[in-house]
CSV table of C-alpha atoms and ligand atoms in Angstrom, one decimal:
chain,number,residue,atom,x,y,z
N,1,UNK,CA,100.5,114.7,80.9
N,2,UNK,CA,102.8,111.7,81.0
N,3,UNK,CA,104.9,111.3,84.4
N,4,UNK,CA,108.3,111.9,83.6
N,5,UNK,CA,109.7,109.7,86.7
N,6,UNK,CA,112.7,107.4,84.7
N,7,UNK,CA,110.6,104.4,84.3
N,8,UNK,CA,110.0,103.8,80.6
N,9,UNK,CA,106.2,103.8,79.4
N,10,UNK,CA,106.0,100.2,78.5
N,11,UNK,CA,107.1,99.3,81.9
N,12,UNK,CA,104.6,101.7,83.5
N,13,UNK,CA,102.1,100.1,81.1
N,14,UNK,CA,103.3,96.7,83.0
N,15,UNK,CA,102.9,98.0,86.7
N,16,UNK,CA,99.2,99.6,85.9
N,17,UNK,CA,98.0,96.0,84.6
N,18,UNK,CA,99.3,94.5,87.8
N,19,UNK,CA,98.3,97.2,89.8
N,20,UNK,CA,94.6,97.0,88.2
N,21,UNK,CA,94.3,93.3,88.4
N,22,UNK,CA,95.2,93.6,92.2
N,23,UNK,CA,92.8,96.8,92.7
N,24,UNK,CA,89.7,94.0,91.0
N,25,UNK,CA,91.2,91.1,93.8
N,26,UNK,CA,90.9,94.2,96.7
N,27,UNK,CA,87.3,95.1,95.3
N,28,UNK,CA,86.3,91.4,95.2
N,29,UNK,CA,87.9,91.0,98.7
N,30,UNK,CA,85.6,93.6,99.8
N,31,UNK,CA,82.8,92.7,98.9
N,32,UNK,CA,83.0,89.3,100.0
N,33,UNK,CA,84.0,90.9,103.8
N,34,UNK,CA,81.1,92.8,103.9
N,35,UNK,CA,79.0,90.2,102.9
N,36,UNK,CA,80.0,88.5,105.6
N,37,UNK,CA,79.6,91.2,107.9
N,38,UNK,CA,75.5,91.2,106.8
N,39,UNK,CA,74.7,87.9,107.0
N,40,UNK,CA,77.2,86.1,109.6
N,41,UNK,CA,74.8,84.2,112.1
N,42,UNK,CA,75.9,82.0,115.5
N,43,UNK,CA,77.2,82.6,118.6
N,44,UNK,CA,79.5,85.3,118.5
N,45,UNK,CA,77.1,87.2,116.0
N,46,UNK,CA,78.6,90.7,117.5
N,47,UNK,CA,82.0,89.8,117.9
N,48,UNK,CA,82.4,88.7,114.2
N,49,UNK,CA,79.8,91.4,112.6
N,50,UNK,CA,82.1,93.9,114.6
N,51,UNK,CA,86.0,92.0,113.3
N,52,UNK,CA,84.4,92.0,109.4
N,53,UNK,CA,83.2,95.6,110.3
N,54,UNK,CA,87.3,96.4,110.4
N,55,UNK,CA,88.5,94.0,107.9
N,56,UNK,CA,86.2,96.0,105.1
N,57,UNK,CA,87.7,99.1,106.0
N,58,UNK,CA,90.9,98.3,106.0
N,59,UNK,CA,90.3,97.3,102.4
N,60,UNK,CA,88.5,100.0,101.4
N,61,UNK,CA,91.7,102.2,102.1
N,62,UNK,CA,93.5,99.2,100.2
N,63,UNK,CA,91.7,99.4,97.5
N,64,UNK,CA,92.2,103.0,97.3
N,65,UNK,CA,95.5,103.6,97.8
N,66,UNK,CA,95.9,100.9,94.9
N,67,UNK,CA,93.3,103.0,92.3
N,68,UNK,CA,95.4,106.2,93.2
N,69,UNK,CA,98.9,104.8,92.0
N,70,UNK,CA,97.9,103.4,88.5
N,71,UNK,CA,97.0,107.2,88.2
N,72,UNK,CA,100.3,107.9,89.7
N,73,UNK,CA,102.0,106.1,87.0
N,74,UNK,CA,100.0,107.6,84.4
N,75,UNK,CA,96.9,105.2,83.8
N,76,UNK,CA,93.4,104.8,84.3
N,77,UNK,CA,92.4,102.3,87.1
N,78,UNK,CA,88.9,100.2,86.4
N,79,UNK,CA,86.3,101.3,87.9
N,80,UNK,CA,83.4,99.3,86.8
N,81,UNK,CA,82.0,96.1,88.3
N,82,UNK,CA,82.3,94.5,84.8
N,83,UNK,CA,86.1,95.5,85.0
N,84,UNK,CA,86.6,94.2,88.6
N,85,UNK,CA,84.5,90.8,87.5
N,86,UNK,CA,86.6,90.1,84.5
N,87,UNK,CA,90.1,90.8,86.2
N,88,UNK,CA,90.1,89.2,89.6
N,89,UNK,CA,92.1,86.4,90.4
N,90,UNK,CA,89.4,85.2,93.2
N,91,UNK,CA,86.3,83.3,92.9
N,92,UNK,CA,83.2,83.8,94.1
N,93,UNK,CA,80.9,80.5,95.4
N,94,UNK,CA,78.2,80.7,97.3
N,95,UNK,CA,78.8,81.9,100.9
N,96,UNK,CA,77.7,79.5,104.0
N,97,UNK,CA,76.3,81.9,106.4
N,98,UNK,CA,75.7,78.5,108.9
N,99,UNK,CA,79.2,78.2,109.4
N,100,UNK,CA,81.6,80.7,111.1
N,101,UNK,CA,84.2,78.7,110.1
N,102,UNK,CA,83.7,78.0,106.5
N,103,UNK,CA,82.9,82.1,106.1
N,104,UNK,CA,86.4,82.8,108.1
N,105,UNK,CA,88.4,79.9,105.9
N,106,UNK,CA,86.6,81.3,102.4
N,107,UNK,CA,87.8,85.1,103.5
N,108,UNK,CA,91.5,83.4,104.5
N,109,UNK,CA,92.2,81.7,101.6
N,110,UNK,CA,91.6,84.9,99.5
N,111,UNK,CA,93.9,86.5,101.9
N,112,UNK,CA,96.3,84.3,101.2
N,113,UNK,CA,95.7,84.0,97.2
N,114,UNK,CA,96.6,88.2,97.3
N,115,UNK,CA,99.6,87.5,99.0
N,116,UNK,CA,101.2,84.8,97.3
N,117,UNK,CA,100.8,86.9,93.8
N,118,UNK,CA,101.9,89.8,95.6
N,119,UNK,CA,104.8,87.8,96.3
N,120,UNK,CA,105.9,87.4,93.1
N,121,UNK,CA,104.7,90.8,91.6
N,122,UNK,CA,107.0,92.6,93.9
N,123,UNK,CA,109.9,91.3,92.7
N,124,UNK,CA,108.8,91.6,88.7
N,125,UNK,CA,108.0,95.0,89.9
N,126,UNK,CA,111.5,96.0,91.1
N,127,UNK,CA,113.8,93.8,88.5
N,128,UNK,CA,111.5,93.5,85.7
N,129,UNK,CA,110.1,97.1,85.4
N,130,UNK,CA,112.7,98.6,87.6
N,131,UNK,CA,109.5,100.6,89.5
N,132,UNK,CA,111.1,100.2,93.1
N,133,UNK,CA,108.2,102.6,94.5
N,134,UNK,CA,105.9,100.2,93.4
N,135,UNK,CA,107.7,97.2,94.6
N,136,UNK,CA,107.8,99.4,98.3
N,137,UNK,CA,104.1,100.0,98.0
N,138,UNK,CA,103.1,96.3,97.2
N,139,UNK,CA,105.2,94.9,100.0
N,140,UNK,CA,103.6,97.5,102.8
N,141,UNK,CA,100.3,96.2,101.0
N,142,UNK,CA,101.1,92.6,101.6
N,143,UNK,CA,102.2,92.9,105.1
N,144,UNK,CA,99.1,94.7,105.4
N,145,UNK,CA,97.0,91.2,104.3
N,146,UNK,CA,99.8,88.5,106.1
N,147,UNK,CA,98.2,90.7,109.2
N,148,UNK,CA,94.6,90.5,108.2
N,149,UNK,CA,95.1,86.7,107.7
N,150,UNK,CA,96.7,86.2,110.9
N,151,UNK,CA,93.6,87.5,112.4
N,152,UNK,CA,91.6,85.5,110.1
N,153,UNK,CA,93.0,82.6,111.1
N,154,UNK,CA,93.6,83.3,114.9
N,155,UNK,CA,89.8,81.9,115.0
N,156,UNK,CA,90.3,78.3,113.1
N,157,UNK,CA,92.1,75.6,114.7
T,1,FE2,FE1,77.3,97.6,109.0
């Protein structure tokens, strides 16, 4: 059954694409956290095994929280690797498990590549679409990365 929440079909058709395109950025995000979280290697092995450890959780409940609105709004979120492959915004090179610092400043970036299209999709969101839940959800979800890049970047110079 369609949600009857006074936000017209074609605009919720518009929310679920950005939604679903952020949901294959998270997922990508993910991955590329645990990843380094397996095969980090240096000094602080524990230390930064243990901070990726929390940084893949965090986006796990991301990552879900994004899935379950599309379905609020009435869509199907992707749910296939294919899917999350062919939408995401973020690229995936070769890791450098030598360096700390390359595998903190590849993990930042991305950080920061979500929040600058966050950015703008929370204001299409709310004047565009007229979805102001959806605007209020992506900004909590933004603050959420501005303080997972912070941390991120607490460790570069
Ligand atoms: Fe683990």
């Amino acid at each position: 059954m369609k949600p009857n929440i006074g936000i017209s079909d074609k605009n919720l058709q518009a929310v679920a694409n950005i939604l679903n395109t952020l949901l294959a950025d998270e997922f990508t995000l993910y991955v590329k956290t645990r990843n380094a979280h397996w095969n980090v290697t240096g000094d602080n092995f524990h230390e930064l095994h243990k901070f990726f450890e929390e940084q893949y959780e965090q986006l796990d409940e991301i990552m879900d929280e994004v899935a379950e609105r599309v379905r609020m709004l009435g869509h199907f979120s992707i749910g296939s690797l294919n899917d999350i492959v062919k939408n995401t915004r973020l690229t995936e090179n070769k890791a450098d498990y030598g360096s700390q610092n390359k595998l903190i400043k590849g993990l930042l970036d991305d950080h920061e590549t979500i929040i600058r299209a966050v950015r703008k999709d929370i204001d299409k969101v709310a004047s565009d679409y007229k979805d102001a839940g959806s605007s209020d959800f992506l900004t909590g979800l933004m603050e959420s990365h501005e303080k997972m890049a912070w941390m991120l970047r607490s460790y570069l110079n």
